[in-house]
Amino acid sequence: MHFIFYTSFNDDPIIKRVSILEKAWDQSIYDEILTLLLQKSQEVPLGRNLFRMYICYLIAKDENLFSITAERFGIEMDEKLYQLALRDMRLIVELWQSNLVKEELSGNDKHFLNTIYEKLSEGIQEEQLALYLANYYKQYGAGQMNRFKAFKWDSTQDLIGITHCDPIRLYELIECDYQKKALIQNTESFLKGQPANNVLLFGDSGTGKSSCVKALLNEYCKEGLRMVDLSKADFLYFNKIIAKLRERGLKFIIFLDDLSFEEFETEYKHMKALIEGGIEIKPDNVLIYATSNRRHLIRETWQERQGEDVHIADTQQEKLSLADRFGLSLTFTSPNQNAYLKIVFELAKRYKLDIPEKLLREKAIKWELLHGGRSGRVAKQFINSLM
């Protein structure tokens, strides 16, 4: 048994032992397989039949020529490549049908592996499996893009999946309907392959800028949206990151949270070309969403407006031009008292707090006076204190 594309099967310790077991029964080998499967179930929920779910896991996580091509083109891939993949599909079906390890564990019915499990359980053959997986990778991605919906750039100079993402949803964000609508329209256009803009979300702290972006990921991850969380320190590797994303079939938002620059920081000059204006164009499957408390991102002073620079206007335009690279700018402002109280009442209703409205109002006003003003964040902290 030798796989052409799914080479992870060839060297996998569990698959190797199963191949030995198919030739001659050996209880010690069977026990080794079971031990390895139970160990793996601590990392990945292998509910249902342990071995069959492990096959699904190997299929989903494998990044090979077939899975990456399918992620980009679906069934519209090269016919010769598709025909070569049929051999691997036949071997996968044979492994599935052997079912030598019958132990089961209860698992999460919403786990991402269950869709493959259900399809293989229908008794499909290699051609049906190849068509199904081509569409599966196109929708959900291959390898780590399948398993994770958000990534960060680390010291190994590679994208690392984020296991525990903020679960915030759009419906949880109150009193920012206009901003949510604009973000939804832009993001949906992006996912449909239509023109879309880079977005700058700026304004007062605690008003939901970052939460809106993170909520978009939770809303559209099943439609092929992924997110890469970057800091200013990662700008040095921006071209490497873009090169990695360019070859994938999914859509990516590069998330730059709390972005701003001091006068002495010159990274913004490089960033201008990276976003728009350099020779190498940004790929169609990448957008940049940035949040900031500053409208123009770069710190400005009155002194520099009256400084010694001969062409002061040119210097000012250079600093303003970074914010202009974002085609869509959304303003987030602190709510007035009525809007603040509306957020408080809505949150109290959601968390089923049993407290009279008059008392809740009095406590909420007192809280915002003592805790830095009115915002959605302050309202949530107030509700947390009551709980």
GROMACS .gro file of C-alpha atoms in nm:
model
  387
    1MET     CA    1   0.000   0.000   0.000
    2HIS     CA    2   0.167   0.317  -0.124
    3PHE     CA    3  -0.002   0.655  -0.168
    4ILE     CA    4   0.103   0.894  -0.446
    5PHE     CA    5  -0.046   1.217  -0.311
    6TYR     CA    6  -0.141   1.138   0.048
    7THR     CA    7   0.214   1.052   0.147
    8SER     CA    8   0.140   1.112   0.516
    9PHE     CA    9  -0.041   0.776   0.503
   10ASN     CA   10   0.280   0.601   0.393
   11ASP     CA   11   0.479   0.694   0.703
   12ASP     CA   12   0.198   0.703   0.955
   13PRO     CA   13   0.266   0.465   1.248
   14ILE     CA   14  -0.101   0.367   1.284
   15ILE     CA   15  -0.152   0.296   0.913
   16LYS     CA   16   0.170   0.094   0.903
   17ARG     CA   17   0.053  -0.125   1.191
   18VAL     CA   18  -0.289  -0.172   1.034
   19SER     CA   19  -0.119  -0.293   0.713
   20ILE     CA   20   0.072  -0.552   0.917
   21LEU     CA   21  -0.244  -0.656   1.098
   22GLU     CA   22  -0.425  -0.712   0.768
   23LYS     CA   23  -0.170  -0.980   0.676
   24ALA     CA   24  -0.169  -1.161   1.011
   25TRP     CA   25  -0.350  -1.100   1.337
   26ASP     CA   26  -0.131  -0.996   1.629
   27GLN     CA   27  -0.293  -0.885   1.955
   28SER     CA   28   0.011  -0.683   2.064
   29ILE     CA   29   0.004  -0.480   1.741
   30TYR     CA   30  -0.369  -0.428   1.779
   31ASP     CA   31  -0.311  -0.294   2.132
   32GLU     CA   32  -0.041  -0.060   2.001
   33ILE     CA   33  -0.284   0.076   1.742
   34LEU     CA   34  -0.548   0.133   2.004
   35THR     CA   35  -0.299   0.310   2.233
   36LEU     CA   36  -0.187   0.542   1.952
   37LEU     CA   37  -0.547   0.620   1.857
   38LEU     CA   38  -0.637   0.704   2.217
   39GLN     CA   39  -0.334   0.931   2.242
   40LYS     CA   40  -0.435   1.106   1.920
   41SER     CA   41  -0.790   1.151   2.049
   42GLN     CA   42  -0.648   1.387   2.315
   43GLU     CA   43  -0.538   1.621   2.035
   44VAL     CA   44  -0.824   1.571   1.789
   45PRO     CA   45  -1.173   1.456   1.899
   46LEU     CA   46  -1.191   1.114   1.732
   47GLY     CA   47  -1.552   1.038   1.818
   48ARG     CA   48  -1.737   0.744   1.663
   49ASN     CA   49  -1.515   0.468   1.526
   50LEU     CA   50  -1.163   0.565   1.634
   51PHE     CA   51  -0.979   0.428   1.331
   52ARG     CA   52  -1.226   0.550   1.071
   53MET     CA   53  -1.232   0.898   1.221
   54TYR     CA   54  -0.852   0.893   1.217
   55ILE     CA   55  -0.862   0.825   0.842
   56CYS     CA   56  -1.085   1.133   0.806
   57TYR     CA   57  -0.833   1.333   1.009
   58LEU     CA   58  -0.545   1.229   0.780
   59ILE     CA   59  -0.749   1.321   0.472
   60ALA     CA   60  -0.839   1.664   0.607
   61LYS     CA   61  -0.492   1.762   0.731
   62ASP     CA   62  -0.292   1.646   0.429
   63GLU     CA   63  -0.153   1.926   0.211
   64ASN     CA   64  -0.057   1.771  -0.121
   65LEU     CA   65  -0.079   1.857  -0.490
   66PHE     CA   66  -0.431   1.718  -0.518
   67SER     CA   67  -0.574   1.883  -0.203
   68ILE     CA   68  -0.411   2.224  -0.266
   69THR     CA   69  -0.520   2.222  -0.632
   70ALA     CA   70  -0.872   2.125  -0.526
   71GLU     CA   71  -0.871   2.410  -0.271
   72ARG     CA   72  -0.804   2.655  -0.554
   73PHE     CA   73  -1.000   2.507  -0.845
   74GLY     CA   74  -1.235   2.242  -0.705
   75ILE     CA   75  -1.335   1.985  -0.970
   76GLU     CA   76  -1.202   2.216  -1.244
   77MET     CA   77  -0.852   2.074  -1.198
   78ASP     CA   78  -0.622   1.909  -1.451
   79GLU     CA   79  -0.778   1.583  -1.570
   80LYS     CA   80  -0.449   1.390  -1.552
   81LEU     CA   81  -0.393   1.498  -1.194
   82TYR     CA   82  -0.748   1.391  -1.110
   83GLN     CA   83  -0.696   1.047  -1.266
   84LEU     CA   84  -0.375   0.997  -1.069
   85ALA     CA   85  -0.561   1.081  -0.749
   86LEU     CA   86  -0.810   0.798  -0.810
   87ARG     CA   87  -0.547   0.545  -0.705
   88ASP     CA   88  -0.515   0.709  -0.366
   89MET     CA   89  -0.894   0.722  -0.337
   90ARG     CA   90  -0.913   0.348  -0.393
   91LEU     CA   91  -0.658   0.284  -0.118
   92ILE     CA   92  -0.852   0.510   0.121
   93VAL     CA   93  -1.174   0.321   0.048
   94GLU     CA   94  -0.996  -0.011   0.111
   95LEU     CA   95  -0.864   0.114   0.444
   96TRP     CA   96  -1.209   0.233   0.542
   97GLN     CA   97  -1.372  -0.098   0.451
   98SER     CA   98  -1.112  -0.307   0.638
   99ASN     CA   99  -1.233  -0.159   0.971
  100LEU     CA  100  -1.001  -0.374   1.180
  101VAL     CA  101  -1.028  -0.145   1.482
  102LYS     CA  102  -1.391  -0.128   1.596
  103GLU     CA  103  -1.357   0.063   1.925
  104GLU     CA  104  -1.565   0.380   1.949
  105LEU     CA  105  -1.575   0.697   2.158
  106SER     CA  106  -1.851   0.953   2.190
  107GLY     CA  107  -1.762   1.268   2.000
  108ASN     CA  108  -1.875   1.615   1.895
  109ASP     CA  109  -2.137   1.590   1.619
  110LYS     CA  110  -2.027   1.933   1.488
  111HIS     CA  111  -1.663   1.837   1.444
  112PHE     CA  112  -1.515   1.925   1.105
  113LEU     CA  113  -1.422   1.561   1.033
  114ASN     CA  114  -1.781   1.437   1.047
  115THR     CA  115  -1.866   1.551   0.694
  116ILE     CA  116  -1.597   1.320   0.549
  117TYR     CA  117  -1.703   1.042   0.787
  118GLU     CA  118  -2.065   1.061   0.673
  119LYS     CA  119  -1.970   1.052   0.305
  120LEU     CA  120  -1.740   0.751   0.342
  121SER     CA  121  -2.008   0.576   0.548
  122GLU     CA  122  -2.234   0.586   0.242
  123GLY     CA  123  -2.011   0.322   0.080
  124ILE     CA  124  -1.887   0.544  -0.205
  125GLN     CA  125  -1.613   0.428  -0.443
  126GLU     CA  126  -1.297   0.603  -0.557
  127GLU     CA  127  -1.447   0.826  -0.829
  128GLN     CA  128  -1.725   0.950  -0.601
  129LEU     CA  129  -1.472   1.010  -0.323
  130ALA     CA  130  -1.242   1.209  -0.552
  131LEU     CA  131  -1.531   1.435  -0.663
  132TYR     CA  132  -1.647   1.480  -0.306
  133LEU     CA  133  -1.301   1.568  -0.172
  134ALA     CA  134  -1.237   1.811  -0.459
  135ASN     CA  135  -1.549   2.004  -0.353
  136TYR     CA  136  -1.469   1.957   0.016
  137TYR     CA  137  -1.122   2.115  -0.013
  138LYS     CA  138  -1.265   2.394  -0.227
  139GLN     CA  139  -1.511   2.486   0.048
  140TYR     CA  140  -1.321   2.409   0.367
  141GLY     CA  141  -0.955   2.422   0.264
  142ALA     CA  142  -0.678   2.164   0.297
  143GLY     CA  143  -0.433   2.092   0.576
  144GLN     CA  144  -0.403   2.359   0.843
  145MET     CA  145  -0.647   2.581   0.652
  146ASN     CA  146  -0.905   2.311   0.713
  147ARG     CA  147  -0.830   2.267   1.079
  148PHE     CA  148  -0.786   2.632   1.184
  149LYS     CA  149  -0.974   2.949   1.096
  150ALA     CA  150  -0.719   3.197   1.231
  151PHE     CA  151  -0.340   3.214   1.220
  152LYS     CA  152  -0.046   3.410   1.353
  153TRP     CA  153   0.310   3.449   1.226
  154ASP     CA  154   0.573   3.311   1.463
  155SER     CA  155   0.951   3.293   1.500
  156THR     CA  156   0.974   2.990   1.270
  157GLN     CA  157   0.860   3.224   0.992
  158ASP     CA  158   0.548   3.026   0.925
  159LEU     CA  159   0.176   3.054   0.982
  160ILE     CA  160   0.068   2.885   1.304
  161GLY     CA  161  -0.296   2.797   1.368
  162ILE     CA  162  -0.476   2.961   1.660
  163THR     CA  163  -0.662   2.692   1.850
  164HIS     CA  164  -0.887   2.903   2.072
  165CYS     CA  165  -1.038   3.203   1.893
  166ASP     CA  166  -1.264   3.468   2.041
  167PRO     CA  167  -1.619   3.329   1.987
  168ILE     CA  168  -1.783   3.675   1.956
  169ARG     CA  169  -2.070   3.691   1.705
  170LEU     CA  170  -2.209   3.988   1.512
  171TYR     CA  171  -2.551   3.973   1.679
  172GLU     CA  172  -2.381   4.027   2.017
  173LEU     CA  173  -2.252   4.370   1.912
  174ILE     CA  174  -2.500   4.644   1.999
  175GLU     CA  175  -2.531   5.002   1.875
  176CYS     CA  176  -2.297   4.967   1.575
  177ASP     CA  177  -2.545   4.855   1.308
  178TYR     CA  178  -2.416   5.085   1.034
  179GLN     CA  179  -2.057   4.968   1.079
  180LYS     CA  180  -2.162   4.601   1.086
  181LYS     CA  181  -2.368   4.642   0.768
  182ALA     CA  182  -2.078   4.805   0.583
  183LEU     CA  183  -1.835   4.532   0.697
  184ILE     CA  184  -2.078   4.255   0.601
  185GLN     CA  185  -2.132   4.399   0.252
  186ASN     CA  186  -1.759   4.441   0.191
  187THR     CA  187  -1.672   4.095   0.324
  188GLU     CA  188  -1.947   3.918   0.132
  189SER     CA  189  -1.834   4.087  -0.189
  190PHE     CA  190  -1.481   3.967  -0.114
  191LEU     CA  191  -1.597   3.608  -0.060
  192LYS     CA  192  -1.791   3.615  -0.388
  193GLY     CA  193  -1.480   3.723  -0.578
  194GLN     CA  194  -1.620   4.072  -0.639
  195PRO     CA  195  -1.426   4.398  -0.582
  196ALA     CA  196  -1.378   4.478  -0.213
  197ASN     CA  197  -1.182   4.732  -0.011
  198ASN     CA  198  -0.921   4.723   0.260
  199VAL     CA  199  -1.090   4.852   0.576
  200LEU     CA  200  -0.978   5.089   0.852
  201LEU     CA  201  -1.189   5.085   1.168
  202PHE     CA  202  -1.096   5.381   1.387
  203GLY     CA  203  -1.235   5.564   1.686
  204ASP     CA  204  -1.275   5.550   2.061
  205SER     CA  205  -1.150   5.254   2.261
  206GLY     CA  206  -1.394   4.987   2.372
  207THR     CA  207  -1.649   5.065   2.099
  208GLY     CA  208  -1.632   4.730   1.918
  209LYS     CA  209  -1.375   4.779   1.641
  210SER     CA  210  -1.177   4.462   1.703
  211SER     CA  211  -1.486   4.265   1.802
  212CYS     CA  212  -1.652   4.343   1.467
  213VAL     CA  213  -1.357   4.201   1.274
  214LYS     CA  214  -1.331   3.888   1.490
  215ALA     CA  215  -1.707   3.835   1.463
  216LEU     CA  216  -1.679   3.838   1.082
  217LEU     CA  217  -1.445   3.538   1.103
  218ASN     CA  218  -1.692   3.341   1.314
  219GLU     CA  219  -1.974   3.436   1.077
  220TYR     CA  220  -1.804   3.342   0.750
  221CYS     CA  221  -1.537   3.081   0.830
  222LYS     CA  222  -1.757   2.806   0.683
  223GLU     CA  223  -1.773   3.004   0.359
  224GLY     CA  224  -1.396   2.996   0.316
  225LEU     CA  225  -1.286   3.300   0.519
  226ARG     CA  226  -0.965   3.277   0.720
  227MET     CA  227  -0.781   3.541   0.924
  228VAL     CA  228  -0.413   3.615   0.987
  229ASP     CA  229  -0.343   3.820   1.299
  230LEU     CA  230  -0.029   4.032   1.251
  231SER     CA  231   0.156   4.290   1.458
  232LYS     CA  232   0.389   4.570   1.348
  233ALA     CA  233   0.685   4.342   1.421
  234ASP     CA  234   0.561   4.108   1.147
  235PHE     CA  235   0.575   4.373   0.872
  236LEU     CA  236   0.929   4.264   0.793
  237TYR     CA  237   0.786   3.931   0.670
  238PHE     CA  238   0.481   4.074   0.496
  239ASN     CA  239   0.596   3.967   0.149
  240LYS     CA  240   0.660   3.610   0.268
  241ILE     CA  241   0.317   3.597   0.426
  242ILE     CA  242   0.150   3.727   0.110
  243ALA     CA  243   0.339   3.471  -0.100
  244LYS     CA  244   0.203   3.188   0.119
  245LEU     CA  245  -0.153   3.315   0.099
  246ARG     CA  246  -0.141   3.384  -0.275
  247GLU     CA  247  -0.115   3.011  -0.353
  248ARG     CA  248  -0.417   2.912  -0.144
  249GLY     CA  249  -0.775   2.888  -0.262
  250LEU     CA  250  -0.946   3.042   0.043
  251LYS     CA  251  -1.001   3.409   0.124
  252PHE     CA  252  -0.785   3.578   0.389
  253ILE     CA  253  -0.824   3.889   0.600
  254ILE     CA  254  -0.496   4.017   0.741
  255PHE     CA  255  -0.596   4.165   1.076
  256LEU     CA  256  -0.386   4.452   1.212
  257ASP     CA  257  -0.527   4.532   1.554
  258ASP     CA  258  -0.462   4.862   1.735
  259LEU     CA  259  -0.242   4.992   1.453
  260SER     CA  260  -0.062   5.322   1.506
  261PHE     CA  261   0.282   5.474   1.460
  262GLU     CA  262   0.482   5.726   1.656
  263GLU     CA  263   0.676   6.001   1.481
  264PHE     CA  264   1.004   5.813   1.502
  265GLU     CA  265   0.858   5.487   1.363
  266THR     CA  266   0.906   5.465   0.988
  267GLU     CA  267   0.751   5.124   0.924
  268TYR     CA  268   0.446   5.300   0.785
  269LYS     CA  269   0.648   5.399   0.478
  270HIS     CA  270   0.705   5.033   0.394
  271MET     CA  271   0.347   4.946   0.477
  272LYS     CA  272   0.209   5.191   0.221
  273ALA     CA  273   0.371   5.000  -0.062
  274LEU     CA  274   0.275   4.666   0.087
  275ILE     CA  275  -0.093   4.758   0.098
  276GLU     CA  276  -0.112   4.932  -0.236
  277GLY     CA  277   0.133   5.104  -0.465
  278GLY     CA  278   0.427   4.862  -0.494
  279ILE     CA  279   0.527   4.665  -0.802
  280GLU     CA  280   0.399   4.339  -0.658
  281ILE     CA  281   0.021   4.359  -0.634
  282LYS     CA  282  -0.176   4.223  -0.342
  283PRO     CA  283  -0.344   3.894  -0.439
  284ASP     CA  284  -0.720   3.889  -0.498
  285ASN     CA  285  -0.773   3.649  -0.207
  286VAL     CA  286  -0.627   3.888   0.055
  287LEU     CA  287  -0.772   4.197   0.222
  288ILE     CA  288  -0.638   4.405   0.511
  289TYR     CA  289  -0.862   4.507   0.800
  290ALA     CA  290  -0.697   4.737   1.055
  291THR     CA  291  -0.822   4.894   1.376
  292SER     CA  292  -0.683   5.207   1.538
  293ASN     CA  293  -0.768   5.480   1.784
  294ARG     CA  294  -0.614   5.728   1.537
  295ARG     CA  295  -0.787   5.835   1.218
  296HIS     CA  296  -0.459   5.890   1.031
  297LEU     CA  297  -0.265   5.613   1.212
  298ILE     CA  298   0.049   5.826   1.259
  299ARG     CA  299   0.101   6.062   1.552
  300GLU     CA  300   0.089   6.427   1.450
  301THR     CA  301   0.192   6.734   1.651
  302TRP     CA  302   0.131   7.107   1.617
  303GLN     CA  303   0.507   7.157   1.633
  304GLU     CA  304   0.566   6.970   1.309
  305ARG     CA  305   0.310   7.191   1.133
  306GLN     CA  306   0.525   7.490   1.222
  307GLY     CA  307   0.860   7.311   1.192
  308GLU     CA  308   1.166   7.370   0.977
  309ASP     CA  309   1.058   7.150   0.688
  310VAL     CA  310   1.054   7.360   0.370
  311HIS     CA  311   0.766   7.158   0.223
  312ILE     CA  312   0.549   7.103   0.528
  313ALA     CA  313   0.244   7.015   0.318
  314ASP     CA  314   0.435   6.733   0.149
  315THR     CA  315   0.537   6.589   0.486
  316GLN     CA  316   0.178   6.602   0.607
  317GLN     CA  317   0.053   6.431   0.292
  318GLU     CA  318   0.307   6.152   0.334
  319LYS     CA  319   0.170   6.078   0.678
  320LEU     CA  320  -0.192   6.099   0.567
  321SER     CA  321  -0.139   5.877   0.263
  322LEU     CA  322  -0.124   5.555   0.469
  323ALA     CA  323  -0.482   5.592   0.589
  324ASP     CA  324  -0.585   5.671   0.231
  325ARG     CA  325  -0.475   5.321   0.127
  326PHE     CA  326  -0.785   5.188   0.302
  327GLY     CA  327  -1.079   5.222   0.065
  328LEU     CA  328  -1.335   5.188   0.342
  329SER     CA  329  -1.303   5.382   0.669
  330LEU     CA  330  -1.553   5.326   0.951
  331THR     CA  331  -1.581   5.550   1.257
  332PHE     CA  332  -1.661   5.412   1.602
  333THR     CA  333  -1.756   5.671   1.863
  334SER     CA  334  -1.841   5.643   2.232
  335PRO     CA  335  -2.219   5.611   2.282
  336ASN     CA  336  -2.426   5.878   2.447
  337GLN     CA  337  -2.597   5.791   2.773
  338ASN     CA  338  -2.915   5.656   2.611
  339ALA     CA  339  -2.716   5.431   2.376
  340TYR     CA  340  -2.495   5.318   2.664
  341LEU     CA  341  -2.797   5.224   2.874
  342LYS     CA  342  -2.952   5.044   2.576
  343ILE     CA  343  -2.640   4.827   2.559
  344VAL     CA  344  -2.660   4.760   2.933
  345PHE     CA  345  -3.029   4.664   2.919
  346GLU     CA  346  -2.976   4.436   2.620
  347LEU     CA  347  -2.682   4.260   2.784
  348ALA     CA  348  -2.877   4.220   3.108
  349LYS     CA  349  -3.162   4.064   2.910
  350ARG     CA  350  -2.928   3.822   2.732
  351TYR     CA  351  -2.769   3.710   3.057
  352LYS     CA  352  -3.112   3.692   3.227
  353LEU     CA  353  -3.021   3.921   3.516
  354ASP     CA  354  -3.310   3.962   3.757
  355ILE     CA  355  -3.274   4.326   3.860
  356PRO     CA  356  -3.526   4.615   3.841
  357GLU     CA  357  -3.471   4.845   3.545
  358LYS     CA  358  -3.452   5.160   3.760
  359LEU     CA  359  -3.186   5.008   3.986
  360LEU     CA  360  -2.996   4.873   3.687
  361ARG     CA  361  -2.998   5.220   3.531
  362GLU     CA  362  -2.866   5.383   3.848
  363LYS     CA  363  -2.591   5.127   3.892
  364ALA     CA  364  -2.490   5.151   3.523
  365ILE     CA  365  -2.455   5.531   3.537
  366LYS     CA  366  -2.254   5.512   3.858
  367TRP     CA  367  -2.031   5.243   3.702
  368GLU     CA  368  -1.949   5.445   3.389
  369LEU     CA  369  -1.865   5.750   3.600
  370LEU     CA  370  -1.616   5.547   3.801
  371HIS     CA  371  -1.473   5.339   3.518
  372GLY     CA  372  -1.356   5.563   3.238
  373GLY     CA  373  -1.668   5.673   3.054
  374ARG     CA  374  -1.924   5.508   2.828
  375SER     CA  375  -1.851   5.229   2.580
  376GLY     CA  376  -1.964   4.882   2.490
  377ARG     CA  377  -1.664   4.743   2.677
  378VAL     CA  378  -1.753   4.935   2.994
  379ALA     CA  379  -2.113   4.811   2.967
  380LYS     CA  380  -1.995   4.450   2.936
  381GLN     CA  381  -1.761   4.492   3.234
  382PHE     CA  382  -2.050   4.634   3.436
  383ILE     CA  383  -2.271   4.334   3.354
  384ASN     CA  384  -1.983   4.101   3.442
  385SER     CA  385  -1.956   4.268   3.783
  386LEU     CA  386  -2.325   4.202   3.849
  387MET     CA  387  -2.289   3.838   3.751
   0.00000   0.00000   0.00000
